[in-house]
Coordinates of C-alpha atoms in Angstrom, one line a residue:
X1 CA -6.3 12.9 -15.4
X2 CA -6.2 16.1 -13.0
X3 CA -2.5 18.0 -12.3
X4 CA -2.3 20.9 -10.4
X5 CA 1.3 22.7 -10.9
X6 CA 2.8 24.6 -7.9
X7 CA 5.6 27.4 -8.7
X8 CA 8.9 27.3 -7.7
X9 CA 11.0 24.8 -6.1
X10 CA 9.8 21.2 -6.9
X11 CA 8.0 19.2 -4.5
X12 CA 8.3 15.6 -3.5
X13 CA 6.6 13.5 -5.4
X14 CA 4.4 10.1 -4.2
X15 CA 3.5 7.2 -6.4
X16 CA 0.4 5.7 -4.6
X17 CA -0.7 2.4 -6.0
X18 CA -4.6 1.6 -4.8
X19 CA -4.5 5.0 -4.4
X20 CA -8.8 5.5 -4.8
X21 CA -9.9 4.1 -2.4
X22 CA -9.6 2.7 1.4
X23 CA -5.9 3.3 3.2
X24 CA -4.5 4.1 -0.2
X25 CA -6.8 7.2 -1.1
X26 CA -6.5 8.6 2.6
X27 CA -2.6 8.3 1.9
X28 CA -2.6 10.0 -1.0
X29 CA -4.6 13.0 0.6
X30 CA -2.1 12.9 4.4
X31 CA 0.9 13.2 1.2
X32 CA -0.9 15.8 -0.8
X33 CA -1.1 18.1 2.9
X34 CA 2.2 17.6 3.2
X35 CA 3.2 19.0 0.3
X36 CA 3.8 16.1 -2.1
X37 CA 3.2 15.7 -6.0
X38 CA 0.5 12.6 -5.6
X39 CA 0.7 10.2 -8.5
X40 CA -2.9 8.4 -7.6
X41 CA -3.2 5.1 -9.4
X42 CA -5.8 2.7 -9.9
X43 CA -7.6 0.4 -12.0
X44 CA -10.8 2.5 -12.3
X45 CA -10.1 5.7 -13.8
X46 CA -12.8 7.5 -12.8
X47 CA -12.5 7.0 -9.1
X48 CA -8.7 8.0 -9.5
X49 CA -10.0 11.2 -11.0
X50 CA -11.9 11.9 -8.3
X51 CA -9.3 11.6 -5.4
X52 CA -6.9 13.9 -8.1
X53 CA -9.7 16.5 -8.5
X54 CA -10.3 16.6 -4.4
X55 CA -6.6 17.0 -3.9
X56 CA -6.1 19.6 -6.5
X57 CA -9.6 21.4 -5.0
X58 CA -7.7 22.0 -1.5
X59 CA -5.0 23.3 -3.2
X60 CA -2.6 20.0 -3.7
X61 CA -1.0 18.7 -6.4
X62 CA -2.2 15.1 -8.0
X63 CA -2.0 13.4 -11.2
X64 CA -4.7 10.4 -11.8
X65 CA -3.3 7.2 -14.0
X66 CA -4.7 4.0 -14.1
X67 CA -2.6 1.6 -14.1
X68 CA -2.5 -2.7 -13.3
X69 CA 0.2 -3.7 -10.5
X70 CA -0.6 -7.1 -11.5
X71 CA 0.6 -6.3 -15.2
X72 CA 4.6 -5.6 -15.7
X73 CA 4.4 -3.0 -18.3
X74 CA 1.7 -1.2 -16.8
X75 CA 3.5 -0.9 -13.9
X76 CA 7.2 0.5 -16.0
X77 CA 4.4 2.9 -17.3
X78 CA 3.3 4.0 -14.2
X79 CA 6.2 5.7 -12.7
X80 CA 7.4 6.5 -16.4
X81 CA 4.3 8.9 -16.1
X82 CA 5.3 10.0 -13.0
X83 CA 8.7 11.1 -13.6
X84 CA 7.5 12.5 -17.3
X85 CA 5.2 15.0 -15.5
X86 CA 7.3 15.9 -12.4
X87 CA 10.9 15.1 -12.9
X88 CA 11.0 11.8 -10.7
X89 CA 9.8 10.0 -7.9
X90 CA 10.4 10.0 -3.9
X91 CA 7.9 8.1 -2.3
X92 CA 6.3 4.9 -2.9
X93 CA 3.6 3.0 -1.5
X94 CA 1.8 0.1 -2.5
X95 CA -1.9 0.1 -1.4
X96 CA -3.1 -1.7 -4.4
X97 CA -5.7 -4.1 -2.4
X98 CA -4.3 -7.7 -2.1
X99 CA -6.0 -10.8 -2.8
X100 CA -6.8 -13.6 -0.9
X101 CA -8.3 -12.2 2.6
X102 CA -11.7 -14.2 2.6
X103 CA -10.1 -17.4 0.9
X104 CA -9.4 -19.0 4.1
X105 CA -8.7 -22.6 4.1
X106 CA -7.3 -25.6 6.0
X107 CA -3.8 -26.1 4.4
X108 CA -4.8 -30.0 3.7
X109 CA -8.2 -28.5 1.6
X110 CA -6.7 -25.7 -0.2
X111 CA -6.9 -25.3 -4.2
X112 CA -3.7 -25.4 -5.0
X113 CA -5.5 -22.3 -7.9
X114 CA -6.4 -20.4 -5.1
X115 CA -2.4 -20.1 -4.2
X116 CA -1.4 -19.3 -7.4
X117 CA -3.5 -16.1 -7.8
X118 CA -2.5 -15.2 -4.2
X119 CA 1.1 -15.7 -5.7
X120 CA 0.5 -14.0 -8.7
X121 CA -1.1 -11.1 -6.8
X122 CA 0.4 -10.2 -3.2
X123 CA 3.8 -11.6 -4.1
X124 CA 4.8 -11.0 -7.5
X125 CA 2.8 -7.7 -7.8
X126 CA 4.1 -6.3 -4.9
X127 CA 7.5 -7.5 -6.4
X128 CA 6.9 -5.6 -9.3
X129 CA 6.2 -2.4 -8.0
X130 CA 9.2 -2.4 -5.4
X131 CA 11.7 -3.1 -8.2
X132 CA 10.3 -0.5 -10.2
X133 CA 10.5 1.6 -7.0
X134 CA 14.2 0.6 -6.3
X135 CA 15.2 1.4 -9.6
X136 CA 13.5 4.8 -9.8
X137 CA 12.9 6.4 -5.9
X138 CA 15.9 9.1 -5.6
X139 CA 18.2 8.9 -2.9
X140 CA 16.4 10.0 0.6
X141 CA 13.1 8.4 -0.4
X142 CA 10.9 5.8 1.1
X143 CA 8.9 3.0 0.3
X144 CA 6.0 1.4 2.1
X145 CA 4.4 -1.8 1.6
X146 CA 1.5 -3.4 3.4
X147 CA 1.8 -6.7 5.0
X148 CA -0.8 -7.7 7.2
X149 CA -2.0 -8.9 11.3
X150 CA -2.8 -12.3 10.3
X151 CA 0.8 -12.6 9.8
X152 CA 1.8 -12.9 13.5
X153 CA -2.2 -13.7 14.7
X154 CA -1.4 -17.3 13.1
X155 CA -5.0 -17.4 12.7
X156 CA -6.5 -21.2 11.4
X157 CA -7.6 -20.9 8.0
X158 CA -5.3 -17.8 7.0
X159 CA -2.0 -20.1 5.7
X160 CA -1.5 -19.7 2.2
X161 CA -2.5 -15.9 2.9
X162 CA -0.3 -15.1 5.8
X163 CA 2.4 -17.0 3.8
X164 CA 2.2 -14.7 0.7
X165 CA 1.8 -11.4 2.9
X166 CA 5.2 -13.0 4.6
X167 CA 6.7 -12.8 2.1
X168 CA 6.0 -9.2 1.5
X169 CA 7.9 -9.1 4.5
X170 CA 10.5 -10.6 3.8
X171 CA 11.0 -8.9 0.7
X172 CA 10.6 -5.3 2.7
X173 CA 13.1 -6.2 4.9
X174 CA 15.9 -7.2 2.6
X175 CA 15.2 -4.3 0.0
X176 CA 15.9 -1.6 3.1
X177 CA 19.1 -3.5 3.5
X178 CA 19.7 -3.3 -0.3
X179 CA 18.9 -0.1 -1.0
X180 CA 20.6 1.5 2.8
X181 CA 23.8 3.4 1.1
X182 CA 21.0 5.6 -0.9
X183 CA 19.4 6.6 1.5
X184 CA 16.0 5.0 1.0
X185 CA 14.5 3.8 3.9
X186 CA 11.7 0.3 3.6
X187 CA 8.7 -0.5 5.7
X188 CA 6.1 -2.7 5.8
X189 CA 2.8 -1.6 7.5
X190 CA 0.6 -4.7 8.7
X191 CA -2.8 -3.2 9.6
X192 CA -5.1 -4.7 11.5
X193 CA -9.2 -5.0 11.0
X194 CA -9.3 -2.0 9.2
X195 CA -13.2 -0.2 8.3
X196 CA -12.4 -0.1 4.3
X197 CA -15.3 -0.8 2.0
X198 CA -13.2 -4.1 0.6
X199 CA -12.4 -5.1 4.1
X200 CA -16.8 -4.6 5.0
X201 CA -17.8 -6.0 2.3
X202 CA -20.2 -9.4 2.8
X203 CA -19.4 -9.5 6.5
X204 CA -22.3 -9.1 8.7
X205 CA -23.0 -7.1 11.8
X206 CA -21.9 -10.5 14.2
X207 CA -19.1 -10.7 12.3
X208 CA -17.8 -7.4 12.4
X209 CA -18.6 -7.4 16.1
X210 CA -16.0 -10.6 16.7
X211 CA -13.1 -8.4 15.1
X212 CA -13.8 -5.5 17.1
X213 CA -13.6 -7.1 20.0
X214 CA -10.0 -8.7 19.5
X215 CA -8.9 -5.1 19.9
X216 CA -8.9 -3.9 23.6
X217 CA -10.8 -0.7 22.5
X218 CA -12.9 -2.4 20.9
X219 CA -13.4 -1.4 17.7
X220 CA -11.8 -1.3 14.2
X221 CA -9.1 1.0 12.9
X222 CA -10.1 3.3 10.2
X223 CA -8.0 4.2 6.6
X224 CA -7.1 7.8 8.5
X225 CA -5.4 6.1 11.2
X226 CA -3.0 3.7 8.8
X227 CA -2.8 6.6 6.8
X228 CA -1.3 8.2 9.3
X229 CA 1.1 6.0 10.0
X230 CA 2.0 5.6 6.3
X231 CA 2.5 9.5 6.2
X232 CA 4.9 9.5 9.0
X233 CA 7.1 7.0 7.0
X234 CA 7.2 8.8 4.0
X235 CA 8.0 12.1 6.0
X236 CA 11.6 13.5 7.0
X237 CA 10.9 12.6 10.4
X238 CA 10.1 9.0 9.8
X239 CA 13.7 8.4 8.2
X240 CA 14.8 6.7 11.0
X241 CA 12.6 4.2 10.9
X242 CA 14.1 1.3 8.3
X243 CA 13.2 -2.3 7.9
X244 CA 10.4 -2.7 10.0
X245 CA 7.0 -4.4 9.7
X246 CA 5.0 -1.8 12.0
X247 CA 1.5 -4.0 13.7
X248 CA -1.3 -1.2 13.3
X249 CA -4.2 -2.8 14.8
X250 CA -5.4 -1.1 17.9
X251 CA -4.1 -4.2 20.2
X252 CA -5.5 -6.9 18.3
X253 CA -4.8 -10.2 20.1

């Protein structure tokens, strides 16, 4: 656990769930720049402490928890730390990596299981954290959620994963509506193939080569780039943007 108190008045404090690694840990160091308290959360401890300790190193502000989105009270815990150590919370977003990706399957073959941990995961822990989020973000915040570009690809295969990222969606775009006469604004952020180690991991070179080349600049995005993105959201100048599902994926057709 690494904090890193600033004087005077009180910054805005971020609540980033996957926050170690990948999109999540390139968030919480765009958030950090800007100014924000960073609340990184992860499963693994350690490797929350060291995205906390870098932060703090450049002069940010960052608190390390580890915490399970998947678990209820872990979750209540999580932002109970958060607004123990700096007063409240402003920003969410919810990087926590989803499951489901490489289960691909026909919709006539698929383990019914195989849905229920998707369930269980991308929908009812993402769930989680945005109630918690719409019962503690102060007025003027944001929250971000991820969806994904399988969503509008349609891509064989992808069904009961697209279906529980749409639903993320769905859920993003009725909490903006919800949550409108506070002030909060909602996103989703659908990244395309993104470089992360989870998103590498067990593909080979051929295959990494076929999802490059769906992009017209053919390549894949990196974190930095849907960090970027996520850090304009959470910014003053993002707040006009509200209920969207933003497609950041280089092109990907």
């Amino acid at each position: 656990m690494t904090s890193n108190s600033t004087a005077g008045a009180q910054p805005r404090v971020a609540v980033i769930t996957g926050g170690s690694r990948g999109i999540g840990r390139e968030s919480a160091r765009l958030l950090a720049a800007d100014g924000c308290a960073v609340v990184v959360c992860s499963r693994n401890q350690d490797e929350a402490d060291t995205v906390a300790k870098e932060i703090t190193t450049a002069g940010g502000t960052a608190l390390a928890l580890r915490a399970d989105v998947s678990d209820e009270a872990s979750v209540a815990a999580l932002f109970d730390a958060a607004e123990s150590t700096y007063g409240g919370v402003d920003v969410v977003v919810h990087a926590a990596a989803h499951a489901g990706l490489g289960r691909t399957s026909p919709v006539a073959e698929l383990d019914l299981a195989v849905l229920d941990v998707l369930y269980r995961t991308n929908i009812r822990g993402t769930f989680m954290v945005a109630q918690q989020a719409a019962r503690r973000v102060r007025d003027g915040g944001a929250i971000i959620t991820f969806s994904t570009a399988v969503v509008r690809l349609a891509m064989p295969g992808y069904a009961a994963y697209s279906a529980s990222k749409s639903a993320i969606e769905a859920l993003t775009l009725i909490l903006a509506r919800e949550l409108g006469s506070r002030d909060v604004t909602v996103n989703a952020v659908a990244p395309g193939p993104t470089a992360t180690e989870l998103f590498l991991e067990g593909k080979d070179d051929a295959t990494l080569a076929g999802l490059a080349a769906r992009a017209p600049t053919n390549r894949l995005g990196t974190p930095t780039e849907i960090a970027e993105v996520v850090a304009f959201l959470a910014r003053p100048a993002g707040h006009w943007v509200n209920g969207q599902v933003i497609q950041v994926n280089g092109g990907v057709l």
